[in-house]
Short mmCIF file of C-alpha atoms in Angstrom, two decimals:
data_model
loop_
_atom_site.label_atom_id
_atom_site.label_comp_id
_atom_site.label_asym_id
_atom_site.label_seq_id
_atom_site.Cartn_x
_atom_site.Cartn_y
_atom_site.Cartn_z
CA MET E 168 -17.23 7.31 -2.55
CA ILE E 169 -14.17 5.06 -2.17
CA GLY E 170 -13.81 2.10 -4.52
CA ILE E 171 -12.12 -0.95 -2.99
CA ILE E 172 -10.71 -3.10 -5.79
CA ASP E 173 -11.70 -6.74 -5.35
CA TYR E 174 -9.36 -9.03 -7.27
CA GLY E 175 -9.59 -11.97 -4.91
CA MET E 176 -6.45 -11.26 -2.86
CA GLY E 177 -7.40 -8.33 -0.65
CA ASN E 178 -8.11 -7.78 3.02
CA LEU E 179 -11.53 -6.48 2.03
CA TYR E 180 -13.37 -7.00 5.31
CA SER E 181 -10.99 -5.09 7.57
CA VAL E 182 -10.57 -2.22 5.09
CA SER E 183 -14.31 -1.87 4.57
CA LYS E 184 -14.99 -2.03 8.32
CA ALA E 185 -12.49 0.77 8.91
CA LEU E 186 -14.29 2.95 6.36
CA GLU E 187 -17.62 2.09 7.97
CA ARG E 188 -16.34 3.26 11.35
CA MET E 189 -15.55 6.60 9.73
CA ASP E 190 -18.98 6.75 8.01
CA VAL E 191 -17.25 6.86 4.62
CA PRO E 192 -19.28 5.51 1.69
CA TYR E 193 -17.52 2.79 -0.28
CA VAL E 194 -18.08 0.03 -2.78
CA ILE E 195 -16.24 -3.28 -3.09
CA SER E 196 -16.13 -4.47 -6.68
CA SER E 197 -14.15 -6.04 -9.48
CA ASP E 198 -16.42 -4.38 -12.05
CA GLN E 199 -14.56 -1.63 -13.85
CA GLU E 200 -17.73 0.32 -14.60
CA VAL E 201 -18.63 0.35 -10.92
CA LEU E 202 -15.12 1.28 -9.79
CA ALA E 203 -14.89 4.03 -12.40
CA LYS E 204 -17.69 5.87 -10.58
CA ALA E 205 -15.69 5.99 -7.34
CA ASP E 206 -13.93 9.21 -6.36
CA SER E 207 -10.76 7.35 -5.39
CA LEU E 208 -9.50 3.77 -5.22
CA ILE E 209 -7.96 1.47 -2.63
CA LEU E 210 -5.90 -1.51 -3.80
CA PRO E 211 -5.59 -3.92 -0.86
CA GLY E 212 -3.58 -7.10 -0.99
CA VAL E 213 -2.45 -10.17 0.90
CA GLY E 214 -0.42 -13.00 -0.64
CA SER E 215 1.87 -13.47 -3.62
CA PHE E 216 2.94 -10.62 -5.90
CA ARG E 217 3.10 -12.98 -8.87
CA ASP E 218 -0.41 -14.35 -8.29
CA ALA E 219 -1.83 -10.88 -7.73
CA MET E 220 -0.39 -9.49 -10.97
CA ALA E 221 -1.60 -12.54 -12.89
CA ILE E 222 -5.16 -11.86 -11.72
CA LEU E 223 -4.93 -8.13 -12.41
CA LYS E 224 -3.71 -8.82 -15.95
CA GLU E 225 -6.27 -11.56 -16.60
CA THR E 226 -9.12 -9.28 -15.53
CA GLU E 227 -7.51 -6.21 -17.17
CA LEU E 228 -7.75 -4.42 -13.86
CA ASP E 229 -4.09 -3.50 -14.31
CA ARG E 230 -4.99 -1.38 -17.35
CA PHE E 231 -7.98 0.04 -15.54
CA ILE E 232 -5.88 1.13 -12.55
CA LEU E 233 -3.26 2.76 -14.78
CA ASN E 234 -5.95 4.57 -16.80
CA GLU E 235 -7.73 5.85 -13.68
CA VAL E 236 -4.46 7.09 -12.18
CA ASN E 237 -3.57 8.83 -15.44
CA ARG E 238 -6.96 10.53 -15.31
CA GLY E 239 -6.02 11.93 -11.90
CA LYS E 240 -7.94 9.58 -9.62
CA LYS E 241 -6.26 8.97 -6.27
CA LEU E 242 -5.04 5.47 -5.46
CA LEU E 243 -3.96 3.97 -2.13
CA GLY E 244 -2.17 0.62 -2.15
CA ILE E 245 -2.11 -1.34 1.11
CA CYS E 246 0.52 -3.99 2.01
CA LEU E 247 0.82 -6.19 -1.12
CA GLY E 248 -1.26 -3.52 -2.85
CA MET E 249 1.54 -1.03 -2.16
CA GLN E 250 4.16 -3.41 -3.53
CA LEU E 251 2.15 -3.84 -6.73
CA LEU E 252 2.65 -0.12 -7.42
CA TYR E 253 6.34 -0.77 -8.16
CA GLY E 254 8.18 -1.91 -11.27
CA GLU E 255 8.91 -5.49 -10.30
CA SER E 256 9.19 -8.07 -7.53
CA GLU E 257 11.54 -11.01 -7.03
CA GLU E 258 8.86 -13.03 -5.22
CA ASN E 259 8.47 -16.47 -6.87
CA GLY E 260 10.61 -15.27 -9.77
CA VAL E 261 10.85 -11.78 -11.23
CA THR E 262 7.39 -10.39 -11.98
CA GLU E 263 6.54 -7.04 -13.53
CA GLY E 264 4.34 -4.73 -11.45
CA LEU E 265 2.24 -1.68 -12.27
CA GLY E 266 5.30 0.59 -12.47
CA LEU E 267 3.63 3.63 -10.92
CA LEU E 268 6.48 4.19 -8.46
CA GLU E 269 10.25 3.71 -8.71
CA GLY E 270 11.68 0.66 -6.96
CA ARG E 271 11.93 -3.11 -6.71
CA VAL E 272 10.40 -5.53 -4.21
CA VAL E 273 12.85 -7.95 -2.55
CA ARG E 274 12.78 -10.40 0.36
CA PHE E 275 14.25 -9.63 3.77
CA SER E 276 17.51 -11.55 3.98
CA GLY E 277 16.87 -12.73 7.54
CA VAL E 278 20.53 -12.10 8.41
CA THR E 279 22.02 -8.82 9.63
CA GLN E 280 25.32 -7.41 8.37
CA GLN E 281 26.83 -8.75 11.58
CA GLY E 282 25.66 -12.26 10.70
CA GLU E 283 22.85 -12.40 13.24
CA ARG E 284 19.56 -13.94 12.21
CA TYR E 285 16.26 -12.10 12.54
CA LYS E 286 12.67 -13.19 12.00
CA VAL E 287 10.99 -13.09 8.61
CA PRO E 288 8.24 -12.06 8.12
CA HIS E 289 8.41 -8.64 9.70
CA MET E 290 5.33 -8.98 11.88
CA GLY E 291 4.01 -6.69 14.59
CA TRP E 292 4.09 -3.05 15.62
CA ASN E 293 6.90 -0.78 14.46
CA LYS E 294 7.51 2.95 14.64
CA LEU E 295 7.06 5.33 11.74
CA ASP E 296 9.91 7.69 10.94
CA ILE E 297 8.39 10.50 8.89
CA GLN E 298 10.75 11.54 6.07
CA GLN E 299 8.83 14.43 4.57
CA GLU E 300 5.59 16.31 4.97
CA SER E 301 2.54 14.96 3.22
CA PRO E 302 -1.19 15.58 3.66
CA LEU E 303 -1.52 11.80 4.00
CA LEU E 304 0.47 12.03 7.25
CA ASP E 305 -1.21 15.06 8.80
CA GLY E 306 -1.44 14.67 12.56
CA LEU E 307 1.07 11.82 12.78
CA GLU E 308 4.43 11.91 14.54
CA ASP E 309 6.32 8.95 16.04
CA ASP E 310 3.36 6.62 15.77
CA PHE E 311 3.42 2.83 15.75
CA VAL E 312 1.68 0.84 13.01
CA TYR E 313 1.12 -2.85 12.30
CA PHE E 314 3.19 -4.74 9.69
CA VAL E 315 2.96 -8.26 8.25
CA HIS E 316 5.30 -8.79 5.29
CA SER E 317 8.31 -10.78 4.10
CA TYR E 318 9.19 -8.49 1.18
CA TYR E 319 10.02 -4.79 1.10
CA VAL E 320 10.82 -2.09 -1.46
CA THR E 321 14.40 -1.22 -2.31
CA GLY E 322 15.87 1.11 -4.93
CA PHE E 323 13.10 3.60 -4.24
CA ALA E 324 13.18 7.28 -5.17
CA SER E 325 13.88 9.44 -2.11
CA GLU E 326 11.23 11.95 -3.17
CA GLU E 327 8.62 9.19 -3.08
CA LEU E 328 9.46 8.09 0.49
CA LEU E 329 7.06 9.72 2.95
CA ALA E 330 7.79 7.59 6.03
CA SER E 331 9.95 4.60 6.85
CA SER E 332 10.44 2.00 9.56
CA SER E 333 13.55 0.10 10.57
CA TYR E 334 13.77 -3.69 10.38
CA ASP E 335 17.49 -4.29 9.94
CA VAL E 336 17.12 -2.22 6.75
CA GLN E 337 15.17 0.93 6.03
CA VAL E 338 11.67 -0.17 5.07
CA PRO E 339 9.52 2.21 3.02
CA ALA E 340 6.36 2.36 5.13
CA VAL E 341 4.42 5.20 3.48
CA VAL E 342 5.12 6.22 -0.10
CA GLY E 343 3.59 8.56 -2.59
CA ARG E 344 3.90 10.60 -5.73
CA GLY E 345 1.20 12.82 -7.16
CA ASN E 346 -2.12 11.01 -6.75
CA VAL E 347 -0.57 7.61 -5.94
CA PHE E 348 0.02 6.52 -2.33
CA GLY E 349 0.91 3.32 -0.54
CA THR E 350 1.33 1.92 2.96
CA GLN E 351 3.40 -1.22 3.58
CA PHE E 352 1.62 -1.73 6.89
CA HIS E 353 -2.11 -2.27 7.42
CA PRO E 354 -3.68 1.09 8.36
CA GLU E 355 -6.99 -0.65 9.04
CA LYS E 356 -5.25 -2.71 11.75
CA SER E 357 -3.07 0.11 13.11
CA SER E 358 -5.39 1.69 15.66
CA ASP E 359 -5.67 5.49 15.74
CA ALA E 360 -2.60 6.13 13.58
CA GLY E 361 -3.89 3.92 10.80
CA LEU E 362 -7.36 5.41 10.92
CA ALA E 363 -5.79 8.87 10.74
CA ILE E 364 -4.07 7.91 7.49
CA LEU E 365 -7.30 6.56 6.03
CA LYS E 366 -9.12 9.73 7.12
CA ASN E 367 -6.43 11.83 5.47
CA PHE E 368 -6.80 9.84 2.26
CA VAL E 369 -10.56 10.38 2.36
CA GLY E 370 -9.93 14.07 3.01
CA LEU E 371 -7.68 14.30 -0.03
CA THR E 372 -10.40 12.64 -2.06
CA GLU E 373 -13.04 15.11 -0.88
CA LYS E 374 -10.83 18.17 -1.43
CA GLY E 375 -9.57 16.98 -4.80
CA GLU E 376 -6.01 17.73 -3.69
CA ARG E 377 -2.81 16.09 -4.93
#
């Protein structure tokens, strides 16, 4: 069973519907006792990094997530949920994140090195450039996925970068280390490629692989 963490800032409906289409059992909850019974966890997210971390700390879900990861449970962060896996974000002032992966979340500048302006947020379909093999990416090649974000991860560890996309800068699109994974895009809104990633995450859960 997949546990979808409900902290009031997640795209719960679309994620749950994607799991339903795959006939994958899941539970949506903010109750730590309920989530602790899940085989793996999904941390969705839409909105402000600062607000999200404030809620996670207030509800002590931040400690719960860290404890479950340390116990070996698999975690998939989606969009803002992926950004929360990192050490800090500059959004609305510097805010400390969960610190599970190496890097910092910053805003797209909106201006290229040549001085040309580009749109922020990064919104729409963009191609994945796979950087290294991972069971999370089995069956994927030069697929397109759907992004909606104004902030991206910089200062990341190369060994944690599984796939990237280009939007003036290199954007970490799929990341992972050990039992922790993240997608900057929305797999539940990314057609067959996104569903493949979710299926692979479920497969990892069922096999108990890392």
